Amino acid sequence: MSFTLKKIGDAVVVDVEGQLIVGNRQELKQKVLDELEKGERKFLIDFAQTGYIDSSGLGVLVSLSKKIREHGGELRLADLNDDLQTLFELTKLDTLFQISETRERALEGF
Amino acid sequence: MTPSYVALDVEIPSDVKQIEPIVSLVTEHCRKLHLSRRQCSLNIPVALSEALSNAIICGNREDPQKHVRLRATVSDTALVFDIVDEGRGFEMSDVSNDPTTEESIEAEDGRGVFLMRKLMDRVEQFKGPNNVVRLTLNR
């Protein structure tokens, strides 16, 4: 499992490879907070290569979204497979995030 | 009664880094049992991760001297996972919050037990010398 960050246009795009769970959520949180600290404000997390997410992983996304908004920025999500989409619907987190089918769509108008 | 057999019986140290490999081992077994794709890639990994995480963090307080035992029993009708920790655990029946309400939706924590209940057909807790959480998924 790993997190890769790259800049596309004005946005920082994070690829989540593998799982986002209790054992690695802090690593993702710290990487995004470091970029926020450096002045980045637009973030996109791409789940195209993600297996599953547990409640700790969901919690980190919620907490990052809040933090980024407090700094006048935005966190968007993209490329959720059917299972991840179900997970977001079960927890109603699909109402909290802007979720796009693809990275390209998420970056449009960002 | 449907005959059942123990498919897996392992102990892991109280370290959250141990969760992913053990969940991966279980889902691999589940695929061989021809469970549905969703059961193998969503219901089982997420619910099991939550139960193991609770056992390690809340039950054993991440004490490296303590272990968590996972026992998986398979029958024609169901998969039963027993997750046993060495702590007192927390009272699962006390957890009745709904993390999807407007007041709770932005909370960082509080979705673990909710997800276990949503993704499994039955979630039970037994208290004895050890704390046992039993997850049942019908086939």
PDB file of C-alpha atoms in Angstrom:
ATOM      1  CA  MET A   1       0.000   0.000   0.000  1.00  0.00           C
ATOM      2  CA  SER A   2       1.278   3.444  -0.824  1.00  0.00           C
ATOM      3  CA  PHE A   3       0.268   7.031  -1.457  1.00  0.00           C
ATOM      4  CA  THR A   4       1.656   8.919  -4.428  1.00  0.00           C
ATOM      5  CA  LEU A   5       1.228  12.671  -4.695  1.00  0.00           C
ATOM      6  CA  LYS A   6       1.591  14.660  -7.879  1.00  0.00           C
ATOM      7  CA  LYS A   7       0.606  18.129  -8.990  1.00  0.00           C
ATOM      8  CA  ILE A   8      -1.788  18.384 -11.923  1.00  0.00           C
ATOM      9  CA  GLY A   9      -2.619  21.990 -12.761  1.00  0.00           C
ATOM     10  CA  ASP A  10      -3.499  23.681  -9.480  1.00  0.00           C
ATOM     11  CA  ALA A  11      -4.480  20.471  -7.750  1.00  0.00           C
ATOM     12  CA  VAL A  12      -2.545  17.964  -5.703  1.00  0.00           C
ATOM     13  CA  VAL A  13      -3.628  14.503  -6.824  1.00  0.00           C
ATOM     14  CA  VAL A  14      -3.158  11.612  -4.407  1.00  0.00           C
ATOM     15  CA  ASP A  15      -3.245   8.025  -5.656  1.00  0.00           C
ATOM     16  CA  VAL A  16      -4.142   5.467  -3.000  1.00  0.00           C
ATOM     17  CA  GLU A  17      -2.656   2.096  -3.900  1.00  0.00           C
ATOM     18  CA  GLY A  18      -3.971  -0.815  -1.820  1.00  0.00           C
ATOM     19  CA  GLN A  19      -6.023  -0.263   1.302  1.00  0.00           C
ATOM     20  CA  LEU A  20      -6.774   2.869   3.310  1.00  0.00           C
ATOM     21  CA  ILE A  21      -7.074   1.501   6.815  1.00  0.00           C
ATOM     22  CA  VAL A  22      -6.144   2.014  10.439  1.00  0.00           C
ATOM     23  CA  GLY A  23      -2.540   0.913   9.814  1.00  0.00           C
ATOM     24  CA  ASN A  24      -1.728   3.595   7.222  1.00  0.00           C
ATOM     25  CA  ARG A  25      -4.280   6.385   7.556  1.00  0.00           C
ATOM     26  CA  GLN A  26      -1.865   8.619   9.495  1.00  0.00           C
ATOM     27  CA  GLU A  27       0.603   8.487   6.615  1.00  0.00           C
ATOM     28  CA  LEU A  28      -2.030   9.796   4.186  1.00  0.00           C
ATOM     29  CA  LYS A  29      -3.160  12.429   6.662  1.00  0.00           C
ATOM     30  CA  GLN A  30       0.367  13.709   7.215  1.00  0.00           C
ATOM     31  CA  LYS A  31       1.207  13.812   3.504  1.00  0.00           C
ATOM     32  CA  VAL A  32      -1.882  15.895   2.710  1.00  0.00           C
ATOM     33  CA  LEU A  33      -1.438  18.170   5.747  1.00  0.00           C
ATOM     34  CA  ASP A  34       2.177  18.817   4.697  1.00  0.00           C
ATOM     35  CA  GLU A  35       0.966  20.025   1.288  1.00  0.00           C
ATOM     36  CA  LEU A  36      -1.735  22.138   2.929  1.00  0.00           C
ATOM     37  CA  GLU A  37       0.929  23.684   5.116  1.00  0.00           C
ATOM     38  CA  LYS A  38       2.985  24.490   2.003  1.00  0.00           C
ATOM     39  CA  GLY A  39       0.036  26.461   0.627  1.00  0.00           C
ATOM     40  CA  GLU A  40      -1.762  23.927  -1.571  1.00  0.00           C
ATOM     41  CA  ARG A  41      -5.557  24.260  -1.423  1.00  0.00           C
ATOM     42  CA  LYS A  42      -7.018  21.945  -4.072  1.00  0.00           C
ATOM     43  CA  PHE A  43      -6.793  18.219  -3.390  1.00  0.00           C
ATOM     44  CA  LEU A  44      -8.069  15.219  -5.293  1.00  0.00           C
ATOM     45  CA  ILE A  45      -7.836  11.688  -3.930  1.00  0.00           C
ATOM     46  CA  ASP A  46      -8.016   9.069  -6.677  1.00  0.00           C
ATOM     47  CA  PHE A  47      -9.175   5.592  -5.609  1.00  0.00           C
ATOM     48  CA  ALA A  48      -8.702   3.839  -8.958  1.00  0.00           C
ATOM     49  CA  GLN A  49      -6.117   1.512  -7.408  1.00  0.00           C
ATOM     50  CA  THR A  50      -7.711   1.137  -3.976  1.00  0.00           C
ATOM     51  CA  GLY A  51      -8.960  -2.130  -2.498  1.00  0.00           C
ATOM     52  CA  TYR A  52     -11.032  -1.341   0.570  1.00  0.00           C
ATOM     53  CA  ILE A  53     -11.365   1.453   3.120  1.00  0.00           C
ATOM     54  CA  ASP A  54     -12.206   0.931   6.788  1.00  0.00           C
ATOM     55  CA  SER A  55     -13.888   3.332   9.208  1.00  0.00           C
ATOM     56  CA  SER A  56     -10.521   4.848  10.184  1.00  0.00           C
ATOM     57  CA  GLY A  57      -9.762   5.574   6.539  1.00  0.00           C
ATOM     58  CA  LEU A  58     -13.187   7.162   6.077  1.00  0.00           C
ATOM     59  CA  GLY A  59     -12.597   9.176   9.249  1.00  0.00           C
ATOM     60  CA  VAL A  60      -9.331  10.541   7.897  1.00  0.00           C
ATOM     61  CA  LEU A  61     -11.030  11.660   4.693  1.00  0.00           C
ATOM     62  CA  VAL A  62     -13.700  13.470   6.715  1.00  0.00           C
ATOM     63  CA  SER A  63     -11.111  15.111   8.938  1.00  0.00           C
ATOM     64  CA  LEU A  64      -8.923  16.166   5.991  1.00  0.00           C
ATOM     65  CA  SER A  65     -11.899  17.596   4.136  1.00  0.00           C
ATOM     66  CA  LYS A  66     -12.813  19.685   7.183  1.00  0.00           C
ATOM     67  CA  LYS A  67      -9.248  20.908   7.652  1.00  0.00           C
ATOM     68  CA  ILE A  68      -8.860  21.811   3.970  1.00  0.00           C
ATOM     69  CA  ARG A  69     -12.172  23.696   3.978  1.00  0.00           C
ATOM     70  CA  GLU A  70     -11.059  25.637   7.070  1.00  0.00           C
ATOM     71  CA  HIS A  71      -8.107  26.819   4.968  1.00  0.00           C
ATOM     72  CA  GLY A  72     -10.394  27.872   2.112  1.00  0.00           C
ATOM     73  CA  GLY A  73      -9.640  24.811  -0.012  1.00  0.00           C
ATOM     74  CA  GLU A  74     -11.475  21.746  -1.244  1.00  0.00           C
ATOM     75  CA  LEU A  75     -11.003  17.982  -1.219  1.00  0.00           C
ATOM     76  CA  ARG A  76     -12.568  15.995  -4.050  1.00  0.00           C
ATOM     77  CA  LEU A  77     -12.687  12.231  -4.592  1.00  0.00           C
ATOM     78  CA  ALA A  78     -12.613  10.224  -7.810  1.00  0.00           C
ATOM     79  CA  ASP A  79     -12.656   6.729  -9.301  1.00  0.00           C
ATOM     80  CA  LEU A  80     -14.517   4.850  -6.568  1.00  0.00           C
ATOM     81  CA  ASN A  81     -15.315   1.281  -7.608  1.00  0.00           C
ATOM     82  CA  ASP A  82     -18.803  -0.132  -6.934  1.00  0.00           C
ATOM     83  CA  ASP A  83     -17.858  -1.455  -3.488  1.00  0.00           C
ATOM     84  CA  LEU A  84     -16.311   1.824  -2.370  1.00  0.00           C
ATOM     85  CA  GLN A  85     -19.312   3.701  -3.743  1.00  0.00           C
ATOM     86  CA  THR A  86     -21.541   1.411  -1.636  1.00  0.00           C
ATOM     87  CA  LEU A  87     -19.401   2.125   1.418  1.00  0.00           C
ATOM     88  CA  PHE A  88     -19.812   5.867   0.919  1.00  0.00           C
ATOM     89  CA  GLU A  89     -23.556   5.462   0.415  1.00  0.00           C
ATOM     90  CA  LEU A  90     -23.959   3.287   3.544  1.00  0.00           C
ATOM     91  CA  THR A  91     -22.224   5.940   5.630  1.00  0.00           C
ATOM     92  CA  LYS A  92     -23.878   8.793   3.690  1.00  0.00           C
ATOM     93  CA  LEU A  93     -20.427  10.228   3.071  1.00  0.00           C
ATOM     94  CA  ASP A  94     -21.400  10.466  -0.588  1.00  0.00           C
ATOM     95  CA  THR A  95     -23.380  13.540   0.531  1.00  0.00           C
ATOM     96  CA  LEU A  96     -20.320  15.155   2.099  1.00  0.00           C
ATOM     97  CA  PHE A  97     -17.854  14.860  -0.764  1.00  0.00           C
ATOM     98  CA  GLN A  98     -17.839  15.791  -4.393  1.00  0.00           C
ATOM     99  CA  ILE A  99     -17.250  12.382  -5.975  1.00  0.00           C
ATOM    100  CA  SER A 100     -16.433  12.099  -9.682  1.00  0.00           C
ATOM    101  CA  GLU A 101     -16.321   9.036 -11.885  1.00  0.00           C
ATOM    102  CA  THR A 102     -12.890   9.890 -13.241  1.00  0.00           C
ATOM    103  CA  ARG A 103      -9.882  11.974 -12.269  1.00  0.00           C
ATOM    104  CA  GLU A 104     -10.345  14.104 -15.401  1.00  0.00           C
ATOM    105  CA  ARG A 105     -13.941  14.971 -14.474  1.00  0.00           C
ATOM    106  CA  ALA A 106     -12.921  15.795 -10.921  1.00  0.00           C
ATOM    107  CA  LEU A 107     -10.249  18.154 -12.154  1.00  0.00           C
ATOM    108  CA  GLU A 108     -12.634  19.975 -14.493  1.00  0.00           C
ATOM    109  CA  GLY A 109     -13.406  23.381 -13.083  1.00  0.00           C
ATOM    110  CA  PHE A 110     -11.280  22.772 -10.004  1.00  0.00           C
TER     111      PHE A 110
ATOM    112  CA  MET B   1     -27.700 -28.630  11.915  1.00  0.00           C
ATOM    113  CA  THR B   2     -25.429 -27.906   8.936  1.00  0.00           C
ATOM    114  CA  PRO B   3     -21.955 -29.454   9.393  1.00  0.00           C
ATOM    115  CA  SER B   4     -19.203 -26.890   9.710  1.00  0.00           C
ATOM    116  CA  TYR B   5     -15.415 -26.896   9.765  1.00  0.00           C
ATOM    117  CA  VAL B   6     -12.719 -24.568  11.041  1.00  0.00           C
ATOM    118  CA  ALA B   7     -11.118 -22.981   7.991  1.00  0.00           C
ATOM    119  CA  LEU B   8      -8.690 -20.774   9.851  1.00  0.00           C
ATOM    120  CA  ASP B   9      -7.499 -20.393  13.417  1.00  0.00           C
ATOM    121  CA  VAL B  10      -4.666 -17.896  13.912  1.00  0.00           C
ATOM    122  CA  GLU B  11      -3.274 -15.558  16.525  1.00  0.00           C
ATOM    123  CA  ILE B  12      -1.797 -12.170  15.713  1.00  0.00           C
ATOM    124  CA  PRO B  13       0.105  -9.714  17.904  1.00  0.00           C
ATOM    125  CA  SER B  14      -1.673  -6.537  19.007  1.00  0.00           C
ATOM    126  CA  ASP B  15      -0.343  -4.402  16.185  1.00  0.00           C
ATOM    127  CA  VAL B  16      -2.645  -2.697  13.671  1.00  0.00           C
ATOM    128  CA  LYS B  17      -0.073  -3.376  10.928  1.00  0.00           C
ATOM    129  CA  GLN B  18      -1.028  -7.074  11.251  1.00  0.00           C
ATOM    130  CA  ILE B  19      -4.600  -6.418  10.130  1.00  0.00           C
ATOM    131  CA  GLU B  20      -4.037  -6.098   6.394  1.00  0.00           C
ATOM    132  CA  PRO B  21      -2.111  -9.364   5.879  1.00  0.00           C
ATOM    133  CA  ILE B  22      -4.568 -11.417   7.915  1.00  0.00           C
ATOM    134  CA  VAL B  23      -7.582  -9.880   6.160  1.00  0.00           C
ATOM    135  CA  SER B  24      -5.912 -10.593   2.847  1.00  0.00           C
ATOM    136  CA  LEU B  25      -5.427 -14.245   3.861  1.00  0.00           C
ATOM    137  CA  VAL B  26      -9.091 -14.533   4.853  1.00  0.00           C
ATOM    138  CA  THR B  27     -10.408 -12.958   1.652  1.00  0.00           C
ATOM    139  CA  GLU B  28      -8.219 -15.317  -0.372  1.00  0.00           C
ATOM    140  CA  HIS B  29      -9.884 -18.266   1.445  1.00  0.00           C
ATOM    141  CA  CYS B  30     -13.296 -16.707   0.837  1.00  0.00           C
ATOM    142  CA  ARG B  31     -12.712 -16.479  -2.893  1.00  0.00           C
ATOM    143  CA  LYS B  32     -12.014 -20.198  -2.938  1.00  0.00           C
ATOM    144  CA  LEU B  33     -15.399 -20.755  -1.274  1.00  0.00           C
ATOM    145  CA  HIS B  34     -17.061 -19.053  -4.252  1.00  0.00           C
ATOM    146  CA  LEU B  35     -18.659 -16.334  -2.189  1.00  0.00           C
ATOM    147  CA  SER B  36     -19.954 -13.340  -4.107  1.00  0.00           C
ATOM    148  CA  ARG B  37     -17.454 -10.769  -5.330  1.00  0.00           C
ATOM    149  CA  ARG B  38     -18.990  -8.145  -3.070  1.00  0.00           C
ATOM    150  CA  GLN B  39     -18.780 -10.383   0.003  1.00  0.00           C
ATOM    151  CA  CYS B  40     -15.085 -10.987  -0.719  1.00  0.00           C
ATOM    152  CA  SER B  41     -14.127  -7.425  -1.547  1.00  0.00           C
ATOM    153  CA  LEU B  42     -16.403  -5.371   0.705  1.00  0.00           C
ATOM    154  CA  ASN B  43     -18.398  -7.137   3.439  1.00  0.00           C
ATOM    155  CA  ILE B  44     -15.691  -9.445   4.771  1.00  0.00           C
ATOM    156  CA  PRO B  45     -12.576  -7.240   4.528  1.00  0.00           C
ATOM    157  CA  VAL B  46     -14.229  -4.152   5.973  1.00  0.00           C
ATOM    158  CA  ALA B  47     -16.176  -5.868   8.783  1.00  0.00           C
ATOM    159  CA  LEU B  48     -13.196  -8.022   9.716  1.00  0.00           C
ATOM    160  CA  SER B  49     -10.828  -5.040   9.725  1.00  0.00           C
ATOM    161  CA  GLU B  50     -13.193  -3.219  12.077  1.00  0.00           C
ATOM    162  CA  ALA B  51     -13.449  -6.171  14.464  1.00  0.00           C
ATOM    163  CA  LEU B  52      -9.675  -6.773  14.491  1.00  0.00           C
ATOM    164  CA  SER B  53      -8.993  -3.084  14.934  1.00  0.00           C
ATOM    165  CA  ASN B  54     -11.394  -2.914  17.915  1.00  0.00           C
ATOM    166  CA  ALA B  55      -9.800  -6.019  19.428  1.00  0.00           C
ATOM    167  CA  ILE B  56      -6.272  -4.626  19.087  1.00  0.00           C
ATOM    168  CA  ILE B  57      -6.967  -1.015  20.071  1.00  0.00           C
ATOM    169  CA  CYS B  58      -9.939  -1.169  22.458  1.00  0.00           C
ATOM    170  CA  GLY B  59      -9.529  -4.722  23.735  1.00  0.00           C
ATOM    171  CA  ASN B  60      -5.787  -5.242  24.079  1.00  0.00           C
ATOM    172  CA  ARG B  61      -4.884  -1.530  24.189  1.00  0.00           C
ATOM    173  CA  GLU B  62      -2.142  -2.334  21.664  1.00  0.00           C
ATOM    174  CA  ASP B  63      -0.217  -4.198  24.354  1.00  0.00           C
ATOM    175  CA  PRO B  64       2.485  -6.144  22.450  1.00  0.00           C
ATOM    176  CA  GLN B  65       2.308  -8.926  25.065  1.00  0.00           C
ATOM    177  CA  LYS B  66      -1.322  -9.596  24.182  1.00  0.00           C
ATOM    178  CA  HIS B  67      -2.708 -11.356  21.130  1.00  0.00           C
ATOM    179  CA  VAL B  68      -5.881 -11.434  19.087  1.00  0.00           C
ATOM    180  CA  ARG B  69      -7.233 -14.763  17.916  1.00  0.00           C
ATOM    181  CA  LEU B  70      -9.232 -15.122  14.729  1.00  0.00           C
ATOM    182  CA  ARG B  71     -11.206 -18.288  14.118  1.00  0.00           C
ATOM    183  CA  ALA B  72     -13.213 -18.735  10.941  1.00  0.00           C
ATOM    184  CA  THR B  73     -15.822 -21.481  10.703  1.00  0.00           C
ATOM    185  CA  VAL B  74     -17.467 -22.385   7.429  1.00  0.00           C
ATOM    186  CA  SER B  75     -20.680 -24.255   6.751  1.00  0.00           C
ATOM    187  CA  ASP B  76     -22.935 -24.573   3.727  1.00  0.00           C
ATOM    188  CA  THR B  77     -25.065 -21.742   5.020  1.00  0.00           C
ATOM    189  CA  ALA B  78     -22.733 -19.286   6.727  1.00  0.00           C
ATOM    190  CA  LEU B  79     -19.261 -18.031   7.569  1.00  0.00           C
ATOM    191  CA  VAL B  80     -18.653 -17.284  11.226  1.00  0.00           C
ATOM    192  CA  PHE B  81     -15.686 -15.259  12.433  1.00  0.00           C
ATOM    193  CA  ASP B  82     -14.791 -15.221  16.126  1.00  0.00           C
ATOM    194  CA  ILE B  83     -12.416 -12.404  17.064  1.00  0.00           C
ATOM    195  CA  VAL B  84     -11.052 -12.882  20.560  1.00  0.00           C
ATOM    196  CA  ASP B  85      -9.020 -10.348  22.506  1.00  0.00           C
ATOM    197  CA  GLU B  86      -7.447 -10.521  25.944  1.00  0.00           C
ATOM    198  CA  GLY B  87      -8.942  -7.332  27.258  1.00  0.00           C
ATOM    199  CA  ARG B  88     -12.245  -6.397  28.734  1.00  0.00           C
ATOM    200  CA  GLY B  89     -13.334  -4.971  25.372  1.00  0.00           C
ATOM    201  CA  PHE B  90     -15.980  -2.348  25.109  1.00  0.00           C
ATOM    202  CA  GLU B  91     -19.675  -2.870  25.521  1.00  0.00           C
ATOM    203  CA  MET B  92     -20.869  -3.167  21.965  1.00  0.00           C
ATOM    204  CA  SER B  93     -24.516  -2.947  22.981  1.00  0.00           C
ATOM    205  CA  ASP B  94     -23.761   0.584  24.214  1.00  0.00           C
ATOM    206  CA  VAL B  95     -22.833   1.620  20.692  1.00  0.00           C
ATOM    207  CA  SER B  96     -26.055   2.752  19.140  1.00  0.00           C
ATOM    208  CA  ASN B  97     -25.025   6.016  17.522  1.00  0.00           C
ATOM    209  CA  ASP B  98     -25.956   6.638  13.921  1.00  0.00           C
ATOM    210  CA  PRO B  99     -22.934   8.171  12.171  1.00  0.00           C
ATOM    211  CA  THR B 100     -25.071   9.172   9.202  1.00  0.00           C
ATOM    212  CA  THR B 101     -27.022  11.881  11.025  1.00  0.00           C
ATOM    213  CA  GLU B 102     -26.359  15.540  10.340  1.00  0.00           C
ATOM    214  CA  GLU B 103     -24.721  15.944  13.767  1.00  0.00           C
ATOM    215  CA  SER B 104     -22.402  12.952  13.331  1.00  0.00           C
ATOM    216  CA  ILE B 105     -21.592  12.922   9.629  1.00  0.00           C
ATOM    217  CA  GLU B 106     -18.477  15.065  10.058  1.00  0.00           C
ATOM    218  CA  ALA B 107     -17.153  13.113  13.043  1.00  0.00           C
ATOM    219  CA  GLU B 108     -13.828  11.389  12.451  1.00  0.00           C
ATOM    220  CA  ASP B 109     -14.720   8.326  14.541  1.00  0.00           C
ATOM    221  CA  GLY B 110     -17.792   6.249  15.293  1.00  0.00           C
ATOM    222  CA  ARG B 111     -18.398   4.281  12.077  1.00  0.00           C
ATOM    223  CA  GLY B 112     -16.740   0.950  12.989  1.00  0.00           C
ATOM    224  CA  VAL B 113     -19.547  -0.905  14.768  1.00  0.00           C
ATOM    225  CA  PHE B 114     -22.089   0.681  12.413  1.00  0.00           C
ATOM    226  CA  LEU B 115     -20.238  -0.780   9.411  1.00  0.00           C
ATOM    227  CA  MET B 116     -19.905  -4.219  11.001  1.00  0.00           C
ATOM    228  CA  ARG B 117     -23.660  -4.301  11.583  1.00  0.00           C
ATOM    229  CA  LYS B 118     -24.408  -3.101   8.054  1.00  0.00           C
ATOM    230  CA  LEU B 119     -22.029  -5.518   6.321  1.00  0.00           C
ATOM    231  CA  MET B 120     -22.648  -8.694   8.339  1.00  0.00           C
ATOM    232  CA  ASP B 121     -25.888 -10.603   8.885  1.00  0.00           C
ATOM    233  CA  ARG B 122     -25.250 -10.862  12.618  1.00  0.00           C
ATOM    234  CA  VAL B 123     -22.805  -9.226  15.058  1.00  0.00           C
ATOM    235  CA  GLU B 124     -22.657 -10.602  18.595  1.00  0.00           C
ATOM    236  CA  GLN B 125     -20.461 -10.110  21.620  1.00  0.00           C
ATOM    237  CA  PHE B 126     -19.701 -12.665  24.313  1.00  0.00           C
ATOM    238  CA  LYS B 127     -17.956 -11.742  27.518  1.00  0.00           C
ATOM    239  CA  GLY B 128     -16.089 -14.295  29.556  1.00  0.00           C
ATOM    240  CA  PRO B 129     -12.448 -14.564  30.529  1.00  0.00           C
ATOM    241  CA  ASN B 130     -11.864 -12.981  27.115  1.00  0.00           C
ATOM    242  CA  ASN B 131     -13.901 -10.712  24.917  1.00  0.00           C
ATOM    243  CA  VAL B 132     -15.346 -12.417  21.820  1.00  0.00           C
ATOM    244  CA  VAL B 133     -16.957 -10.660  18.884  1.00  0.00           C
ATOM    245  CA  ARG B 134     -18.731 -13.007  16.486  1.00  0.00           C
ATOM    246  CA  LEU B 135     -19.471 -11.943  12.929  1.00  0.00           C
ATOM    247  CA  THR B 136     -21.843 -14.098  10.886  1.00  0.00           C
ATOM    248  CA  LEU B 137     -22.271 -13.770   7.142  1.00  0.00           C
ATOM    249  CA  ASN B 138     -24.874 -15.930   5.440  1.00  0.00           C
ATOM    250  CA  ARG B 139     -23.849 -17.578   2.182  1.00  0.00           C
TER     251      ARG B 139
END
